[in-house]
mmCIF file of C-alpha atoms and ligand atoms in Angstrom:
data_model
loop_
_atom_site.group_PDB
_atom_site.id
_atom_site.type_symbol
_atom_site.label_atom_id
_atom_site.label_comp_id
_atom_site.label_asym_id
_atom_site.label_seq_id
_atom_site.Cartn_x
_atom_site.Cartn_y
_atom_site.Cartn_z
ATOM 1 C CA MET A 29 111.059 38.504 -10.534
ATOM 2 C CA PRO A 30 109.185 41.719 -7.618
ATOM 3 C CA THR A 31 107.631 40.246 -5.119
ATOM 4 C CA LEU A 32 104.703 41.990 -5.992
ATOM 5 C CA SER A 33 103.531 39.846 -8.753
ATOM 6 C CA PHE A 34 104.715 37.268 -7.150
ATOM 7 C CA ASN A 35 101.730 37.434 -4.922
ATOM 8 C CA MET A 36 99.413 37.209 -6.936
ATOM 9 C CA ASN A 37 100.341 34.623 -9.032
ATOM 10 C CA CYS A 38 99.356 33.355 -5.588
ATOM 11 C CA VAL A 39 96.513 34.768 -4.815
ATOM 12 C CA ALA A 40 95.422 33.681 -8.181
ATOM 13 C CA ASP A 41 96.626 30.214 -7.818
ATOM 14 C CA PHE A 42 94.252 30.261 -4.486
ATOM 15 C CA PHE A 43 90.461 31.657 -6.036
ATOM 16 C CA THR A 44 89.981 28.930 -8.383
ATOM 17 C CA TYR A 45 87.150 25.782 -8.865
ATOM 18 C CA GLU A 46 88.528 22.472 -9.367
ATOM 19 C CA THR A 47 85.621 20.047 -11.042
ATOM 20 C CA THR A 48 86.588 16.605 -11.865
ATOM 21 C CA LYS A 49 86.128 15.546 -15.588
ATOM 22 C CA SER A 50 84.117 12.198 -15.593
ATOM 23 C CA VAL A 51 84.798 10.222 -18.246
ATOM 24 C CA VAL A 52 81.633 8.369 -19.304
ATOM 25 C CA VAL A 53 80.900 4.773 -20.548
ATOM 26 C CA LYS A 54 78.517 3.776 -22.836
ATOM 27 C CA SER A 55 78.325 -0.030 -21.917
ATOM 28 C CA TRP A 56 74.807 -1.625 -21.579
ATOM 29 C CA THR A 57 76.250 -4.178 -18.346
ATOM 30 C CA ILE A 58 78.016 -0.857 -16.784
ATOM 31 C CA GLY A 59 75.028 1.136 -17.035
ATOM 32 C CA VAL A 60 72.524 -1.627 -15.654
ATOM 33 C CA ILE A 61 74.848 -2.417 -12.654
ATOM 34 C CA ASN A 62 75.269 1.301 -12.326
ATOM 35 C CA ARG A 63 71.479 1.912 -11.571
ATOM 36 C CA ALA A 64 71.365 -1.288 -10.798
ATOM 37 C CA VAL A 65 73.236 -0.556 -7.554
ATOM 38 C CA GLN A 66 71.932 3.563 -7.576
ATOM 39 C CA LEU A 67 68.070 2.323 -6.949
ATOM 40 C CA LEU A 68 69.314 -0.402 -4.090
ATOM 41 C CA ILE A 69 71.156 2.159 -1.881
ATOM 42 C CA ILE A 70 68.149 4.631 -2.979
ATOM 43 C CA SER A 71 65.473 1.574 -2.279
ATOM 44 C CA TYR A 72 67.142 0.886 1.475
ATOM 45 C CA PHE A 73 67.535 4.557 2.241
ATOM 46 C CA ILE A 74 63.205 5.217 1.059
ATOM 47 C CA GLY A 75 62.158 1.626 2.870
ATOM 48 C CA TRP A 76 64.350 0.738 5.281
ATOM 49 C CA VAL A 77 66.230 4.301 7.197
ATOM 50 C CA PHE A 78 63.306 6.187 6.963
ATOM 51 C CA LEU A 79 60.560 4.555 6.704
ATOM 52 C CA HIS A 80 60.334 1.356 9.225
ATOM 53 C CA GLU A 81 63.813 2.754 11.418
ATOM 54 C CA LYS A 82 61.852 6.598 11.284
ATOM 55 C CA ALA A 83 65.512 8.428 10.537
ATOM 56 C CA TYR A 84 62.738 11.883 9.632
ATOM 57 C CA GLN A 85 61.972 11.516 13.428
ATOM 58 C CA ILE A 86 63.791 12.626 16.685
ATOM 59 C CA ARG A 87 64.048 10.086 19.622
ATOM 60 C CA ASP A 88 63.017 10.509 22.672
ATOM 61 C CA THR A 89 64.594 6.995 24.930
ATOM 62 C CA SER A 90 64.226 8.080 28.575
ATOM 63 C CA ILE A 91 61.008 7.412 29.944
ATOM 64 C CA GLU A 92 60.205 8.132 33.183
ATOM 65 C CA SER A 93 56.727 6.074 34.788
ATOM 66 C CA SER A 94 55.274 6.118 38.549
ATOM 67 C CA VAL A 95 53.763 1.815 38.513
ATOM 68 C CA VAL A 96 51.122 1.344 41.578
ATOM 69 C CA THR A 97 50.379 -2.143 42.927
ATOM 70 C CA LYS A 98 47.326 -3.142 44.212
ATOM 71 C CA VAL A 99 46.457 -7.352 45.248
ATOM 72 C CA LYS A 100 42.851 -8.075 46.170
ATOM 73 C CA GLY A 101 41.292 -11.217 46.622
ATOM 74 C CA PHE A 102 41.380 -13.396 49.873
ATOM 75 C CA GLY A 103 42.489 -16.671 50.563
ATOM 76 C CA LYS A 104 42.844 -20.036 52.842
ATOM 77 C CA TYR A 105 45.957 -20.978 54.562
ATOM 78 C CA SER A 106 46.360 -23.057 57.745
ATOM 79 C CA ASN A 107 42.784 -22.366 59.856
ATOM 80 C CA ARG A 108 42.993 -18.861 58.808
ATOM 81 C CA VAL A 109 41.611 -16.478 56.300
ATOM 82 C CA MET A 110 44.492 -14.228 54.302
ATOM 83 C CA ASP A 111 44.293 -10.824 53.789
ATOM 84 C CA THR A 112 46.054 -8.213 51.518
ATOM 85 C CA ALA A 113 47.773 -7.366 54.646
ATOM 86 C CA ASP A 114 48.709 -11.515 55.459
ATOM 87 C CA TYR A 115 50.492 -11.810 52.429
ATOM 88 C CA VAL A 116 51.769 -9.060 50.121
ATOM 89 C CA THR A 117 54.790 -8.388 50.734
ATOM 90 C CA PRO A 118 55.574 -4.967 50.801
ATOM 91 C CA PRO A 119 52.652 -3.432 51.169
ATOM 92 C CA GLN A 120 52.897 -0.256 50.045
ATOM 93 C CA GLY A 121 52.306 -1.366 46.480
ATOM 94 C CA THR A 122 55.180 -1.081 44.465
ATOM 95 C CA SER A 123 56.036 -2.071 41.106
ATOM 96 C CA VAL A 124 58.441 -4.710 42.961
ATOM 97 C CA PHE A 125 55.976 -6.496 44.759
ATOM 98 C CA VAL A 126 55.575 -10.988 46.448
ATOM 99 C CA ILE A 127 52.548 -13.059 47.200
ATOM 100 C CA ILE A 128 52.886 -15.763 49.828
ATOM 101 C CA THR A 129 51.564 -18.141 48.127
ATOM 102 C CA LYS A 130 53.229 -20.895 50.701
ATOM 103 C CA LEU A 131 54.612 -20.651 54.909
ATOM 104 C CA ILE A 132 56.268 -22.438 56.703
ATOM 105 C CA VAL A 133 56.089 -21.050 60.369
ATOM 106 C CA THR A 134 58.566 -21.881 63.652
ATOM 107 C CA GLU A 135 56.416 -20.252 66.780
ATOM 108 C CA ASN A 136 57.930 -19.015 70.305
ATOM 109 C CA GLN A 137 61.287 -18.770 68.819
ATOM 110 C CA ILE A 138 63.147 -16.914 71.430
ATOM 111 C CA GLN A 139 67.147 -16.254 72.059
ATOM 112 C CA GLY A 140 69.549 -19.469 74.307
ATOM 113 C CA PHE A 141 70.920 -23.500 73.765
ATOM 114 C CA CYS A 142 69.086 -26.005 71.197
ATOM 115 C CA PRO A 143 69.624 -29.024 69.406
ATOM 116 C CA GLU A 144 70.208 -28.159 65.444
ATOM 117 C CA ASN A 145 67.589 -30.060 63.166
ATOM 118 C CA GLN A 146 70.109 -31.213 60.162
ATOM 119 C CA LEU A 147 73.429 -31.751 61.827
ATOM 120 C CA LYS A 148 72.670 -35.399 62.790
ATOM 121 C CA CYS A 149 76.192 -36.808 65.260
ATOM 122 C CA LYS A 150 77.360 -39.375 67.536
ATOM 123 C CA SER A 151 79.767 -37.278 69.417
ATOM 124 C CA ASP A 152 81.080 -33.778 70.780
ATOM 125 C CA SER A 153 83.224 -34.685 67.950
ATOM 126 C CA ASP A 154 81.337 -34.984 65.264
ATOM 127 C CA CYS A 155 79.976 -30.700 66.303
ATOM 128 C CA GLN A 156 83.923 -29.501 65.638
ATOM 129 C CA ASN A 157 83.419 -29.593 61.726
ATOM 130 C CA PRO A 158 83.677 -26.339 60.640
ATOM 131 C CA VAL A 159 82.115 -26.644 57.086
ATOM 132 C CA SER A 160 79.173 -27.446 58.321
ATOM 133 C CA ALA A 161 79.373 -24.044 61.319
ATOM 134 C CA ALA A 162 77.174 -22.177 58.505
ATOM 135 C CA LYS A 163 74.045 -24.839 58.012
ATOM 136 C CA GLY A 164 72.550 -24.772 61.193
ATOM 137 C CA GLY A 165 70.480 -22.346 62.749
ATOM 138 C CA GLY A 166 72.910 -20.944 64.407
ATOM 139 C CA ILE A 167 76.369 -20.148 66.083
ATOM 140 C CA PRO A 168 77.566 -23.456 66.775
ATOM 141 C CA THR A 169 79.140 -24.805 70.123
ATOM 142 C CA GLY A 170 80.526 -28.332 69.300
ATOM 143 C CA ARG A 171 78.599 -29.661 71.800
ATOM 144 C CA CYS A 172 76.539 -33.192 70.999
ATOM 145 C CA VAL A 173 74.004 -32.765 72.702
ATOM 146 C CA LYS A 174 70.081 -35.249 72.306
ATOM 147 C CA TYR A 175 67.610 -34.192 69.331
ATOM 148 C CA ASN A 176 64.465 -36.253 70.971
ATOM 149 C CA ASP A 177 65.024 -40.120 71.704
ATOM 150 C CA THR A 178 66.089 -41.953 69.228
ATOM 151 C CA SER A 179 68.713 -39.794 68.504
ATOM 152 C CA ARG A 180 71.233 -36.674 68.884
ATOM 153 C CA SER A 181 72.260 -33.656 66.952
ATOM 154 C CA CYS A 182 74.559 -30.736 67.288
ATOM 155 C CA GLU A 183 73.756 -27.814 69.441
ATOM 156 C CA ILE A 184 73.601 -23.885 68.564
ATOM 157 C CA GLN A 185 73.614 -20.930 70.046
ATOM 158 C CA GLY A 186 70.573 -18.904 68.498
ATOM 159 C CA TRP A 187 66.604 -18.293 68.473
ATOM 160 C CA CYS A 188 65.697 -21.540 70.176
ATOM 161 C CA PRO A 189 63.903 -24.240 68.893
ATOM 162 C CA ALA A 190 65.517 -24.119 65.630
ATOM 163 C CA GLU A 191 63.547 -24.463 62.294
ATOM 164 C CA VAL A 192 62.876 -27.201 60.802
ATOM 165 C CA ASP A 193 62.255 -26.718 56.788
ATOM 166 C CA ASN A 194 62.305 -29.552 55.219
ATOM 167 C CA VAL A 195 58.306 -30.069 55.738
ATOM 168 C CA ASN A 196 55.698 -30.198 53.220
ATOM 169 C CA VAL A 197 53.336 -26.708 53.685
ATOM 170 C CA PRO A 198 50.508 -26.968 51.744
ATOM 171 C CA VAL A 199 49.861 -23.641 49.177
ATOM 172 C CA MET A 200 47.370 -20.801 49.062
ATOM 173 C CA LEU A 201 45.695 -21.585 45.528
ATOM 174 C CA GLU A 202 43.158 -19.891 45.937
ATOM 175 C CA ALA A 203 45.578 -17.137 44.719
ATOM 176 C CA GLU A 204 45.026 -18.042 40.991
ATOM 177 C CA ASN A 205 42.125 -15.849 41.242
ATOM 178 C CA PHE A 206 42.774 -12.798 43.767
ATOM 179 C CA THR A 207 43.379 -9.381 40.923
ATOM 180 C CA LEU A 208 45.945 -7.415 40.318
ATOM 181 C CA PHE A 209 45.221 -3.196 39.601
ATOM 182 C CA ILE A 210 48.528 -1.780 38.251
ATOM 183 C CA LYS A 211 48.246 1.723 37.688
ATOM 184 C CA ASN A 212 51.068 3.413 35.595
ATOM 185 C CA SER A 213 51.751 7.021 34.498
ATOM 186 C CA ILE A 214 54.687 7.701 32.114
ATOM 187 C CA ARG A 215 56.164 10.690 30.952
ATOM 188 C CA PHE A 216 58.464 12.112 27.633
ATOM 189 C CA PRO A 217 60.210 14.886 28.870
ATOM 190 C CA LEU A 218 61.729 15.679 25.209
ATOM 191 C CA PHE A 219 58.584 16.247 24.324
ATOM 192 C CA ASN A 220 56.533 16.920 27.608
ATOM 193 C CA PHE A 221 53.904 14.412 26.430
ATOM 194 C CA GLU A 222 52.130 12.444 29.049
ATOM 195 C CA LYS A 223 49.804 9.610 29.506
ATOM 196 C CA GLY A 224 49.272 6.849 31.591
ATOM 197 C CA ASN A 225 47.902 2.858 30.975
ATOM 198 C CA LEU A 226 43.666 4.042 32.407
ATOM 199 C CA LEU A 227 43.392 4.500 28.987
ATOM 200 C CA PRO A 228 40.748 7.298 29.102
ATOM 201 C CA ASN A 229 37.103 5.239 28.152
ATOM 202 C CA LEU A 230 37.753 3.051 30.115
ATOM 203 C CA THR A 231 34.608 3.680 33.573
ATOM 204 C CA SER A 232 35.052 3.412 36.810
ATOM 205 C CA GLU A 233 31.943 -0.053 35.678
ATOM 206 C CA ASP A 234 34.848 -1.450 33.976
ATOM 207 C CA ILE A 235 38.319 -1.200 36.269
ATOM 208 C CA LYS A 236 35.607 -3.758 38.867
ATOM 209 C CA THR A 237 34.343 -6.363 36.036
ATOM 210 C CA CYS A 238 36.748 -5.908 33.583
ATOM 211 C CA ARG A 239 40.323 -8.796 33.763
ATOM 212 C CA PHE A 240 42.709 -8.214 31.155
ATOM 213 C CA ASN A 241 43.041 -10.429 28.236
ATOM 214 C CA PRO A 242 45.894 -9.686 25.402
ATOM 215 C CA THR A 243 42.703 -10.052 21.996
ATOM 216 C CA ASN A 244 39.291 -9.269 24.158
ATOM 217 C CA GLN A 245 40.973 -6.986 26.616
ATOM 218 C CA PRO A 246 44.188 -5.255 26.097
ATOM 219 C CA PHE A 247 43.731 -2.332 27.878
ATOM 220 C CA CYS A 248 42.023 -3.842 31.174
ATOM 221 C CA PRO A 249 44.423 -2.824 33.979
ATOM 222 C CA VAL A 250 43.190 -5.383 36.185
ATOM 223 C CA LEU A 251 44.904 -8.870 35.621
ATOM 224 C CA ARG A 252 44.247 -12.185 36.989
ATOM 225 C CA LEU A 253 47.411 -13.985 38.335
ATOM 226 C CA GLY A 254 46.717 -16.732 37.477
ATOM 227 C CA ASP A 255 46.785 -15.741 34.500
ATOM 228 C CA ILE A 256 49.852 -13.988 34.350
ATOM 229 C CA VAL A 257 51.452 -16.669 35.139
ATOM 230 C CA LYS A 258 49.324 -18.742 32.291
ATOM 231 C CA PHE A 259 50.675 -15.633 29.821
ATOM 232 C CA ALA A 260 54.935 -15.930 30.845
ATOM 233 C CA GLY A 261 53.577 -19.542 29.890
ATOM 234 C CA GLN A 262 54.981 -21.027 33.936
ATOM 235 C CA ASP A 263 51.771 -24.188 35.885
ATOM 236 C CA PHE A 264 50.585 -21.620 38.821
ATOM 237 C CA ALA A 265 50.453 -24.673 40.939
ATOM 238 C CA GLN A 266 54.495 -24.963 41.151
ATOM 239 C CA LEU A 267 55.222 -22.001 41.229
ATOM 240 C CA ALA A 268 53.064 -20.944 44.579
ATOM 241 C CA ASP A 269 55.080 -24.274 45.103
ATOM 242 C CA THR A 270 58.528 -23.694 44.446
ATOM 243 C CA GLY A 271 58.346 -20.025 44.831
ATOM 244 C CA GLY A 272 59.476 -17.960 40.995
ATOM 245 C CA ILE A 273 59.726 -14.364 39.748
ATOM 246 C CA ILE A 274 56.759 -13.117 36.676
ATOM 247 C CA GLY A 275 57.961 -9.779 34.301
ATOM 248 C CA ILE A 276 54.898 -8.277 33.914
ATOM 249 C CA LYS A 277 56.454 -5.233 31.129
ATOM 250 C CA ILE A 278 54.323 -2.396 29.607
ATOM 251 C CA GLY A 279 56.101 -1.207 26.402
ATOM 252 C CA TRP A 280 55.582 2.932 25.240
ATOM 253 C CA VAL A 281 55.917 3.204 21.770
ATOM 254 C CA CYS A 282 54.468 6.164 20.181
ATOM 255 C CA ASP A 283 54.789 7.459 17.223
ATOM 256 C CA LEU A 284 54.499 11.009 18.745
ATOM 257 C CA ASP A 285 52.939 12.180 15.009
ATOM 258 C CA TYR A 286 50.181 10.838 14.971
ATOM 259 C CA SER A 287 47.404 11.488 17.797
ATOM 260 C CA TRP A 288 47.659 11.050 21.196
ATOM 261 C CA ASP A 289 45.047 8.315 21.800
ATOM 262 C CA LEU A 290 47.360 5.882 19.428
ATOM 263 C CA CYS A 291 49.913 6.002 21.823
ATOM 264 C CA VAL A 292 48.784 3.215 24.188
ATOM 265 C CA PRO A 293 50.754 0.592 26.321
ATOM 266 C CA SER A 294 51.147 -3.239 25.111
ATOM 267 C CA TYR A 295 51.348 -6.033 28.763
ATOM 268 C CA SER A 296 53.869 -8.575 27.371
ATOM 269 C CA PHE A 297 54.737 -11.152 30.209
ATOM 270 C CA ASN A 298 58.035 -14.029 31.650
ATOM 271 C CA ARG A 299 59.003 -15.408 34.068
ATOM 272 C CA LEU A 300 62.444 -12.543 34.639
ATOM 273 C CA ASP A 301 64.262 -15.834 37.207
ATOM 274 C CA SER A 302 64.401 -18.571 33.976
ATOM 275 C CA VAL A 303 67.682 -20.280 36.135
ATOM 276 C CA SER A 304 65.563 -21.669 38.946
ATOM 277 C CA GLU A 305 63.506 -22.446 36.675
ATOM 278 C CA LYS A 306 66.423 -24.611 35.062
ATOM 279 C CA ASN A 307 68.534 -26.601 38.219
ATOM 280 C CA LYS A 308 67.988 -28.620 40.740
ATOM 281 C CA VAL A 309 70.480 -27.062 43.405
ATOM 282 C CA SER A 310 67.789 -22.946 43.668
ATOM 283 C CA PRO A 311 64.414 -24.448 41.794
ATOM 284 C CA GLY A 312 62.571 -21.417 43.069
ATOM 285 C CA TYR A 313 62.999 -18.531 44.908
ATOM 286 C CA ASN A 314 62.452 -17.477 48.879
ATOM 287 C CA PHE A 315 63.735 -15.412 51.633
ATOM 288 C CA ARG A 316 62.236 -14.724 56.239
ATOM 289 C CA TYR A 317 60.951 -12.746 57.794
ATOM 290 C CA ALA A 318 60.052 -12.704 61.661
ATOM 291 C CA LYS A 319 57.222 -11.321 64.090
ATOM 292 C CA TYR A 320 58.516 -9.932 67.145
ATOM 293 C CA TYR A 321 56.927 -10.321 70.585
ATOM 294 C CA LYS A 322 57.456 -9.404 74.117
ATOM 295 C CA GLN A 323 56.127 -11.939 76.520
ATOM 296 C CA GLU A 324 55.920 -9.876 80.118
ATOM 297 C CA ASN A 325 58.361 -10.428 82.258
ATOM 298 C CA GLY A 326 60.401 -8.622 78.995
ATOM 299 C CA THR A 327 61.987 -11.364 77.455
ATOM 300 C CA GLU A 328 61.957 -11.177 73.587
ATOM 301 C CA PHE A 329 60.194 -14.069 71.718
ATOM 302 C CA ARG A 330 59.729 -13.905 67.577
ATOM 303 C CA THR A 331 57.458 -16.147 64.951
ATOM 304 C CA LEU A 332 59.730 -17.367 61.955
ATOM 305 C CA MET A 333 59.089 -17.400 58.663
ATOM 306 C CA LYS A 334 59.936 -18.961 56.190
ATOM 307 C CA ALA A 335 57.491 -17.851 52.958
ATOM 308 C CA TYR A 336 57.632 -19.007 49.759
ATOM 309 C CA GLY A 337 56.587 -16.469 47.119
ATOM 310 C CA ILE A 338 55.838 -14.978 42.992
ATOM 311 C CA ARG A 339 57.108 -11.820 43.001
ATOM 312 C CA PHE A 340 55.661 -9.360 40.061
ATOM 313 C CA ASP A 341 58.144 -7.428 38.731
ATOM 314 C CA VAL A 342 56.249 -4.231 36.826
ATOM 315 C CA LEU A 343 58.682 -3.065 34.239
ATOM 316 C CA VAL A 344 58.315 -0.006 32.693
ATOM 317 C CA TYR A 345 60.038 0.862 28.897
ATOM 318 C CA GLY A 346 59.723 2.773 26.128
ATOM 319 C CA ASN A 347 60.291 5.106 23.577
ATOM 320 C CA ALA A 348 58.925 7.477 21.260
ATOM 321 C CA GLY A 349 59.378 10.111 18.371
ATOM 322 C CA LYS A 350 58.589 13.283 15.704
ATOM 323 C CA PHE A 351 59.516 14.282 12.950
ATOM 324 C CA ASN A 352 62.453 16.920 14.009
ATOM 325 C CA ILE A 353 63.873 18.714 10.604
ATOM 326 C CA ILE A 354 67.822 17.872 11.620
ATOM 327 C CA PRO A 355 67.952 14.444 11.443
ATOM 328 C CA THR A 356 65.676 14.794 8.783
ATOM 329 C CA LEU A 357 68.902 16.629 6.988
ATOM 330 C CA ILE A 358 71.227 14.717 8.266
ATOM 331 C CA ASN A 359 69.859 11.123 6.344
ATOM 332 C CA THR A 360 69.218 13.276 3.344
ATOM 333 C CA VAL A 361 72.728 14.445 3.373
ATOM 334 C CA ALA A 362 74.245 10.585 4.483
ATOM 335 C CA ALA A 363 71.934 8.884 1.636
ATOM 336 C CA PHE A 364 72.283 11.224 -1.518
ATOM 337 C CA THR A 365 75.788 11.250 -0.013
ATOM 338 C CA SER A 366 75.921 7.578 0.143
ATOM 339 C CA VAL A 367 74.574 6.861 -3.593
ATOM 340 C CA GLY A 368 77.646 8.224 -4.222
ATOM 341 C CA VAL A 369 79.248 4.880 -3.217
ATOM 342 C CA GLY A 370 78.094 2.778 -6.778
ATOM 343 C CA THR A 371 81.389 4.357 -8.643
ATOM 344 C CA VAL A 372 82.939 2.338 -6.865
ATOM 345 C CA LEU A 373 81.964 -0.820 -7.109
ATOM 346 C CA CYS A 374 81.434 0.101 -10.942
ATOM 347 C CA ASP A 375 85.386 0.904 -11.199
ATOM 348 C CA ILE A 376 85.637 -2.211 -10.144
ATOM 349 C CA ILE A 377 83.697 -3.714 -12.504
ATOM 350 C CA LEU A 378 85.056 -1.819 -15.535
ATOM 351 C CA LEU A 379 88.801 -2.232 -14.925
ATOM 352 C CA ASN A 380 89.068 -5.258 -13.898
ATOM 353 C CA PHE A 381 86.221 -6.705 -15.752
ATOM 354 C CA LEU A 382 85.162 -5.838 -18.183
ATOM 355 C CA LYS A 383 85.795 -6.436 -22.100
ATOM 356 C CA GLY A 384 88.255 -4.250 -23.093
ATOM 357 C CA ALA A 385 88.921 -3.025 -19.000
ATOM 358 C CA ASP A 386 92.984 -1.459 -20.389
ATOM 359 C CA GLN A 387 91.286 0.353 -23.390
ATOM 360 C CA TYR A 388 88.718 1.845 -20.133
ATOM 361 C CA LYS A 389 91.943 2.008 -18.386
ATOM 362 C CA ALA A 390 93.616 3.895 -20.533
ATOM 363 C CA LYS A 391 90.512 6.607 -21.233
ATOM 364 C CA LYS A 392 90.551 6.990 -17.304
ATOM 365 C CA PHE A 393 94.046 7.301 -16.548
ATOM 366 C CA GLU A 394 95.960 9.938 -18.932
ATOM 367 C CA GLU A 395 99.547 9.318 -18.248
ATOM 368 C CA VAL A 396 101.134 12.532 -18.382
ATOM 369 C CA SER A 397 105.417 11.969 -18.224
ATOM 370 C CA GLU A 398 107.882 15.035 -16.386
ATOM 371 C CA THR A 399 109.613 15.513 -19.845
ATOM 372 C CA ALA A 400 106.471 17.017 -21.519
ATOM 373 C CA PHE A 401 106.373 20.238 -20.301
ATOM 374 C CA PRO A 402 108.808 22.721 -19.250
ATOM 375 C CA PRO A 403 109.827 23.739 -15.785
ATOM 376 C CA ASP A 404 107.651 26.927 -14.250
ATOM 377 C CA THR A 405 108.756 29.016 -12.607
ATOM 378 C CA SER A 406 106.076 31.094 -11.173
ATOM 379 C CA CYS A 407 104.592 28.651 -9.266
ATOM 380 C CA SER A 408 104.208 29.396 -5.587
ATOM 381 C CA SER A 409 106.245 27.605 -2.922
ATOM 382 C CA MET A 410 102.900 26.607 -1.235
ATOM 383 C CA TYR A 411 101.849 24.170 -4.393
ATOM 384 C CA ARG A 412 105.761 23.305 -5.101
ATOM 385 C CA SER A 413 105.690 21.980 -1.640
ATOM 386 C CA ASN A 414 102.832 19.450 -2.917
ATOM 387 C CA GLN A 415 105.394 18.074 -6.205
ATOM 388 C CA THR A 416 108.089 15.176 -7.367
ATOM 389 C CA LEU A 417 111.756 16.033 -6.857
ATOM 390 C CA GLY A 418 113.459 19.109 -8.171
ATOM 391 C CA GLY A 419 110.187 21.767 -7.548
ATOM 392 C CA ARG A 420 108.672 21.691 -11.196
ATOM 393 C CA CYS A 421 104.839 22.203 -11.416
ATOM 394 C CA GLU A 422 104.491 20.328 -13.497
ATOM 395 C CA GLU A 423 100.573 19.356 -14.027
ATOM 396 C CA LYS A 424 98.100 22.122 -12.245
ATOM 397 C CA GLN A 425 95.387 19.495 -11.705
ATOM 398 C CA SER A 426 97.702 16.742 -9.790
ATOM 399 C CA THR A 427 97.393 18.665 -6.182
ATOM 400 C CA ASP A 428 94.018 16.866 -6.807
ATOM 401 C CA SER A 429 94.241 14.019 -3.805
ATOM 402 C CA GLY A 430 95.117 11.287 -6.545
ATOM 403 C CA ALA A 431 92.597 8.314 -5.024
ATOM 404 C CA TYR A 432 91.742 6.498 -8.420
ATOM 405 C CA SER A 433 95.820 6.326 -9.577
ATOM 406 C CA ILE A 434 96.043 4.005 -7.414
ATOM 407 C CA GLY A 435 94.849 1.594 -9.634
ATOM 408 C CA LEU A 436 97.903 2.288 -12.356
HETATM 409 C C1 NAG B 516 39.112 -19.295 41.008
HETATM 410 O O1 NAG B 516 37.607 -18.806 40.557
HETATM 411 C C2 NAG B 516 36.767 -19.897 39.649
HETATM 412 C C3 NAG B 516 35.502 -19.189 39.596
HETATM 413 O O2 NAG B 516 35.127 -18.720 41.192
HETATM 414 C C4 NAG B 516 36.970 -21.347 40.755
HETATM 415 O O3 NAG B 516 36.152 -22.501 39.623
HETATM 416 C C5 NAG B 516 37.649 -21.831 41.157
HETATM 417 O O4 NAG B 516 37.246 -23.182 41.622
HETATM 418 C C6 NAG B 516 38.600 -20.145 41.641
HETATM 419 N N1 NAG B 516 40.242 -21.648 41.498
HETATM 420 C C7 NAG B 516 40.444 -21.423 43.091
HETATM 421 C C8 NAG B 516 42.006 -22.265 43.305
HETATM 422 O O5 NAG B 516 39.496 -21.031 44.590
#
């Protein structure tokens, strides 16, 4: 055979179009199942994927945000009036700050040697135990010294006198009436969308008088601390006593297909350190800090404070969506493709469970035996590689993937 015509045959074989031969089954049962499955898939895509999950939108989840806080109010603590500079730490107005509600103060500490208050002892040997060393207020010297008229305790080197923190001190309950002003700006970089929690209809008079309330005043940026703690399901007096961490969450979930005004913040509150609520080992939140001074003669001394307080963490989260043609196209194609999934289910039912399944099988799978066709030598080597032994191309259609023949 001349090489040219051999090649022409191959080219002609290549430029063909294969289409699937369909078997129409006129059965009510399978027909109803088929349409029901298709309806189910279509309604899932329209109802859930498109309307609920908004698959036609492109979503920006990388919200940029800044938070400024300011606490106002006066409290009374150990014959002193406490103002913002006394009880808020750090003072910069960050999104995480502590309102100190209880203080254990140890004044005039200097570097030296003194008895520790927790490690009682009878002789020096009681103070040689290395396990107890970590407990005290300094480095143990290993000596047992006089603590007061009736008892002796282990000596330490460090800031003296050592702190006594197992005492009952009052709580600054006025903190319940303090107000917290939150200024939050956000931006969705993908859409260059900017907004803040001070909505345009808020007047300077409102800011002075309004108090946040989820039902009446959901957009007031001034919150009463007692309310925040109550919304988080906690008791203020108890929380102020042990200390704790409260989360103030500001959510910005926006559909930018609607107007700018409809993108508004939503506030929610909860206790973040629920672990300290549920165990007795470390029930709450406290920390120590000190103020340092110098005497005339140059010796340094300090006032040590163990502070209990409520820490507030302002957490901002959010995402925004806007119509975009690419996700719309991708999801529409996915929806149409998925309608075809119904045929798999229908085929299983048709070929296995329906009355007359054998007849349907016979119609669906045509058997072609090898001997039915004479050897065809015009077949190209490309096709031959797909064929059974002997290099015969008994049927062109058999080059199809043949997924259904598994059922035979
Ligand atoms: C908070 O303010 C209210 C009303 O002004 C007052 O009745 C209440 O005693 C205050 N609470 C505390 C703990 O001072």
